[in-house]
Amino acid sequence: MIKETLYSTDSYLREEFKVEGFRFGNTGEDADPAACIIGSMRGNEFQQLFICSLLVKRLKELETSGAIVGDHEILVIPSLNNSSMNVGMRYWVSDNSDINREFPGNPQGEPTSRLAANIFEKVKGYRYGIQFPSFYRKGDFIPHVRMQPTGKESASLANLFGLPYVITSKSRSFDVKTLNYNWQINGTDAFSVYSGDTGHINELTAKQAVSAVLRFLTRMGILKYNCHNGYIASIIEEEDMAEVKTKASGFFRRLVNVGEEVHKEQLLGEILDPYEGDIISEVHSNVDGIVFYAKKDPMILENASAFQIIKKLHE
């Protein structure tokens, strides 16, 4: 393993800002850039950083045992934004910008754009790109692989992670500024692996994410590693999931968890009056299916999405 500084810059009123990477396998000029793995880009992505720490530890052991095949090189970058993590901010400290809305970046631009440009130069040549992002909704969700809609995505490759679901969705305006999108249009097969947690550490789902990555690298001939086969993934269009919304605002009492099978009209949650404690509204399922996402904040607004449900095939 080689640890190196991939990017550094002066930081206002703080020590030098550094992005560090860990290279495994063949790190010479004749290396085959096989896989790049990136962890946290935001200051609240503790689970994503923890996953990468487990992955670095495991890859060190596998490298020592000769399990990295041929001239393959694996690069792990645990964090692109440790400064925000240190001060408890989600986005970039100086201007509150989001690094994952800055790719491919501008070397002469604002701080996050310069960071994105420099990092992208170092990672765009890899055959496979794996990112551990945070989910765009606050709450619990089933671990899954998500692909950006570029026209070059491969659901068959995403299946090889062995997670329960592969999620696809329609293109959104900001997708073109994300790492995953720019990886794909530059020839890298890119995947976003969601472990089910963000702001706190869940060792069980973190280990599941590490196993999924090692399983994928093994199936692509990069590692020699004996692993469980995992799941045969179901490919789901996000737009085909059922949204369950609230009819009132107040304290939110959730009665089901992600992964549970539910039926149409089943009671999923209750909304309580925050002053008097009475149940003022009930949240019922509108389909038969499996709970993919469930909100877990103590309070919820009216007409907010409380659950996403994967519909059963007959729906």
Short mmCIF file of N, CA and C in Angstrom, two decimals, residues 241-311:
data_model
loop_
_atom_site.label_atom_id
_atom_site.label_comp_id
_atom_site.label_asym_id
_atom_site.label_seq_id
_atom_site.Cartn_x
_atom_site.Cartn_y
_atom_site.Cartn_z
N MET A 241 -41.74 3.57 -7.82
CA MET A 241 -42.07 3.34 -6.41
C MET A 241 -43.27 4.20 -6.02
N ALA A 242 -44.02 3.71 -5.04
CA ALA A 242 -45.17 4.46 -4.53
C ALA A 242 -44.72 5.40 -3.43
N GLU A 243 -45.15 6.66 -3.53
CA GLU A 243 -44.89 7.66 -2.48
C GLU A 243 -46.07 7.66 -1.52
N VAL A 244 -45.78 7.61 -0.25
CA VAL A 244 -46.83 7.71 0.77
C VAL A 244 -46.63 9.03 1.49
N LYS A 245 -47.59 9.94 1.33
CA LYS A 245 -47.45 11.30 1.88
C LYS A 245 -48.39 11.51 3.05
N THR A 246 -48.08 12.52 3.84
CA THR A 246 -48.85 12.83 5.04
C THR A 246 -49.99 13.79 4.74
N LYS A 247 -50.99 13.78 5.61
CA LYS A 247 -52.14 14.69 5.46
C LYS A 247 -52.20 15.72 6.58
N ALA A 248 -51.19 15.71 7.45
CA ALA A 248 -51.12 16.68 8.55
C ALA A 248 -49.67 16.80 9.00
N SER A 249 -49.39 17.80 9.80
CA SER A 249 -48.05 17.97 10.35
C SER A 249 -48.08 17.76 11.86
N GLY A 250 -46.95 17.34 12.43
CA GLY A 250 -46.86 17.11 13.87
C GLY A 250 -45.78 16.09 14.18
N PHE A 251 -45.82 15.54 15.40
CA PHE A 251 -44.89 14.48 15.74
C PHE A 251 -45.19 13.25 14.89
N PHE A 252 -44.10 12.57 14.44
CA PHE A 252 -44.25 11.42 13.56
C PHE A 252 -43.91 10.15 14.31
N ARG A 253 -44.87 9.26 14.44
CA ARG A 253 -44.66 7.95 15.06
C ARG A 253 -44.67 6.90 13.97
N ARG A 254 -43.49 6.34 13.70
CA ARG A 254 -43.35 5.35 12.63
C ARG A 254 -43.61 3.95 13.17
N LEU A 255 -44.40 3.18 12.44
CA LEU A 255 -44.81 1.86 12.92
C LEU A 255 -44.20 0.71 12.12
N VAL A 256 -43.52 0.99 11.02
CA VAL A 256 -42.86 -0.05 10.23
C VAL A 256 -41.44 0.38 9.90
N ASN A 257 -40.62 -0.57 9.55
CA ASN A 257 -39.23 -0.31 9.20
C ASN A 257 -38.96 -0.67 7.75
N VAL A 258 -37.81 -0.20 7.23
CA VAL A 258 -37.45 -0.53 5.85
C VAL A 258 -37.24 -2.03 5.72
N GLY A 259 -37.58 -2.53 4.55
CA GLY A 259 -37.46 -3.96 4.29
C GLY A 259 -38.69 -4.77 4.65
N GLU A 260 -39.63 -4.15 5.38
CA GLU A 260 -40.86 -4.87 5.76
C GLU A 260 -41.83 -4.94 4.60
N GLU A 261 -42.49 -6.08 4.50
CA GLU A 261 -43.56 -6.22 3.51
C GLU A 261 -44.84 -5.63 4.10
N VAL A 262 -45.51 -4.81 3.33
CA VAL A 262 -46.76 -4.17 3.79
C VAL A 262 -47.85 -4.40 2.76
N HIS A 263 -49.09 -4.20 3.17
CA HIS A 263 -50.20 -4.37 2.25
C HIS A 263 -51.01 -3.08 2.15
N LYS A 264 -51.78 -2.97 1.11
CA LYS A 264 -52.57 -1.77 0.87
C LYS A 264 -53.51 -1.50 2.05
N GLU A 265 -53.57 -0.24 2.46
CA GLU A 265 -54.38 0.25 3.59
C GLU A 265 -53.78 -0.06 4.95
N GLN A 266 -52.63 -0.73 5.00
CA GLN A 266 -51.99 -1.01 6.29
C GLN A 266 -51.55 0.29 6.95
N LEU A 267 -51.69 0.38 8.27
CA LEU A 267 -51.26 1.55 9.03
C LEU A 267 -49.74 1.54 9.14
N LEU A 268 -49.11 2.58 8.62
CA LEU A 268 -47.65 2.67 8.62
C LEU A 268 -47.11 3.63 9.67
N GLY A 269 -47.93 4.63 10.03
CA GLY A 269 -47.48 5.62 10.99
C GLY A 269 -48.62 6.49 11.48
N GLU A 270 -48.32 7.26 12.51
CA GLU A 270 -49.31 8.16 13.09
C GLU A 270 -48.69 9.54 13.28
N ILE A 271 -49.53 10.57 13.19
CA ILE A 271 -49.09 11.93 13.42
C ILE A 271 -49.82 12.47 14.64
N LEU A 272 -49.05 12.99 15.59
CA LEU A 272 -49.60 13.45 16.86
C LEU A 272 -49.56 14.97 16.95
N ASP A 273 -50.56 15.52 17.59
CA ASP A 273 -50.57 16.95 17.87
C ASP A 273 -49.41 17.28 18.80
N PRO A 274 -48.51 18.22 18.42
CA PRO A 274 -47.32 18.49 19.23
C PRO A 274 -47.61 19.16 20.57
N TYR A 275 -48.83 19.72 20.75
CA TYR A 275 -49.17 20.36 22.01
C TYR A 275 -50.04 19.47 22.90
N GLU A 276 -50.98 18.74 22.29
CA GLU A 276 -51.94 17.99 23.09
C GLU A 276 -51.72 16.48 23.06
N GLY A 277 -50.88 16.00 22.13
CA GLY A 277 -50.52 14.58 22.12
C GLY A 277 -51.53 13.65 21.48
N ASP A 278 -52.64 14.19 20.97
CA ASP A 278 -53.64 13.34 20.33
C ASP A 278 -53.20 12.93 18.93
N ILE A 279 -53.66 11.77 18.47
CA ILE A 279 -53.42 11.35 17.09
C ILE A 279 -54.33 12.17 16.19
N ILE A 280 -53.76 12.95 15.32
CA ILE A 280 -54.56 13.81 14.44
C ILE A 280 -54.61 13.28 13.01
N SER A 281 -53.76 12.31 12.66
CA SER A 281 -53.77 11.75 11.32
C SER A 281 -53.07 10.40 11.32
N GLU A 282 -53.49 9.55 10.41
CA GLU A 282 -52.84 8.26 10.23
C GLU A 282 -52.26 8.18 8.83
N VAL A 283 -51.14 7.43 8.71
CA VAL A 283 -50.48 7.24 7.41
C VAL A 283 -50.66 5.79 7.01
N HIS A 284 -51.37 5.58 5.89
CA HIS A 284 -51.67 4.23 5.43
C HIS A 284 -50.96 3.96 4.09
N SER A 285 -50.62 2.71 3.87
CA SER A 285 -50.01 2.33 2.60
C SER A 285 -51.04 2.42 1.47
N ASN A 286 -50.58 2.85 0.32
CA ASN A 286 -51.47 2.92 -0.84
C ASN A 286 -51.26 1.77 -1.83
N VAL A 287 -50.33 0.86 -1.50
CA VAL A 287 -50.07 -0.31 -2.37
C VAL A 287 -49.62 -1.49 -1.52
N ASP A 288 -49.59 -2.66 -2.13
CA ASP A 288 -48.89 -3.81 -1.55
C ASP A 288 -47.43 -3.72 -1.99
N GLY A 289 -46.51 -4.00 -1.08
CA GLY A 289 -45.11 -3.96 -1.48
C GLY A 289 -44.16 -4.05 -0.31
N ILE A 290 -42.93 -3.54 -0.54
CA ILE A 290 -41.86 -3.57 0.47
C ILE A 290 -41.42 -2.14 0.74
N VAL A 291 -41.26 -1.79 2.02
CA VAL A 291 -40.85 -0.44 2.39
C VAL A 291 -39.38 -0.24 2.00
N PHE A 292 -39.15 0.69 1.07
CA PHE A 292 -37.79 1.00 0.64
C PHE A 292 -37.19 2.14 1.45
N TYR A 293 -37.99 3.17 1.72
CA TYR A 293 -37.53 4.34 2.48
C TYR A 293 -38.56 4.69 3.54
N ALA A 294 -38.08 5.10 4.72
CA ALA A 294 -38.97 5.53 5.79
C ALA A 294 -38.34 6.72 6.51
N LYS A 295 -39.11 7.78 6.65
CA LYS A 295 -38.63 8.97 7.34
C LYS A 295 -38.48 8.66 8.83
N LYS A 296 -37.47 9.26 9.48
CA LYS A 296 -37.28 8.98 10.90
C LYS A 296 -37.14 10.23 11.75
N ASP A 297 -37.36 11.42 11.17
CA ASP A 297 -37.32 12.64 11.97
C ASP A 297 -38.46 12.64 12.98
N PRO A 298 -38.29 13.29 14.12
CA PRO A 298 -39.35 13.31 15.13
C PRO A 298 -40.60 14.06 14.69
N MET A 299 -40.43 15.05 13.79
CA MET A 299 -41.58 15.81 13.31
C MET A 299 -41.64 15.75 11.79
N ILE A 300 -42.87 15.92 11.27
CA ILE A 300 -43.05 15.84 9.83
C ILE A 300 -44.06 16.91 9.40
N LEU A 301 -43.91 17.40 8.17
CA LEU A 301 -44.80 18.41 7.64
C LEU A 301 -45.95 17.78 6.87
N GLU A 302 -46.99 18.55 6.65
CA GLU A 302 -48.10 18.10 5.83
C GLU A 302 -47.65 17.93 4.39
N ASN A 303 -48.16 16.90 3.73
CA ASN A 303 -47.86 16.59 2.33
C ASN A 303 -46.38 16.22 2.11
N ALA A 304 -45.73 15.77 3.17
CA ALA A 304 -44.34 15.32 3.06
C ALA A 304 -44.31 13.83 2.76
N SER A 305 -43.24 13.39 2.13
CA SER A 305 -43.08 11.97 1.82
C SER A 305 -42.61 11.23 3.06
N ALA A 306 -43.44 10.36 3.59
CA ALA A 306 -43.09 9.60 4.80
C ALA A 306 -42.48 8.25 4.46
N PHE A 307 -42.90 7.65 3.34
CA PHE A 307 -42.42 6.34 2.93
C PHE A 307 -42.32 6.26 1.41
N GLN A 308 -41.40 5.43 0.93
CA GLN A 308 -41.38 4.97 -0.46
C GLN A 308 -41.55 3.45 -0.42
N ILE A 309 -42.41 2.94 -1.28
CA ILE A 309 -42.69 1.50 -1.27
C ILE A 309 -42.44 0.92 -2.65
N ILE A 310 -41.69 -0.16 -2.66
CA ILE A 310 -41.47 -0.92 -3.90
C ILE A 310 -42.73 -1.74 -4.15
N LYS A 311 -43.41 -1.46 -5.25
CA LYS A 311 -44.67 -2.13 -5.52
C LYS A 311 -44.44 -3.60 -5.87
#
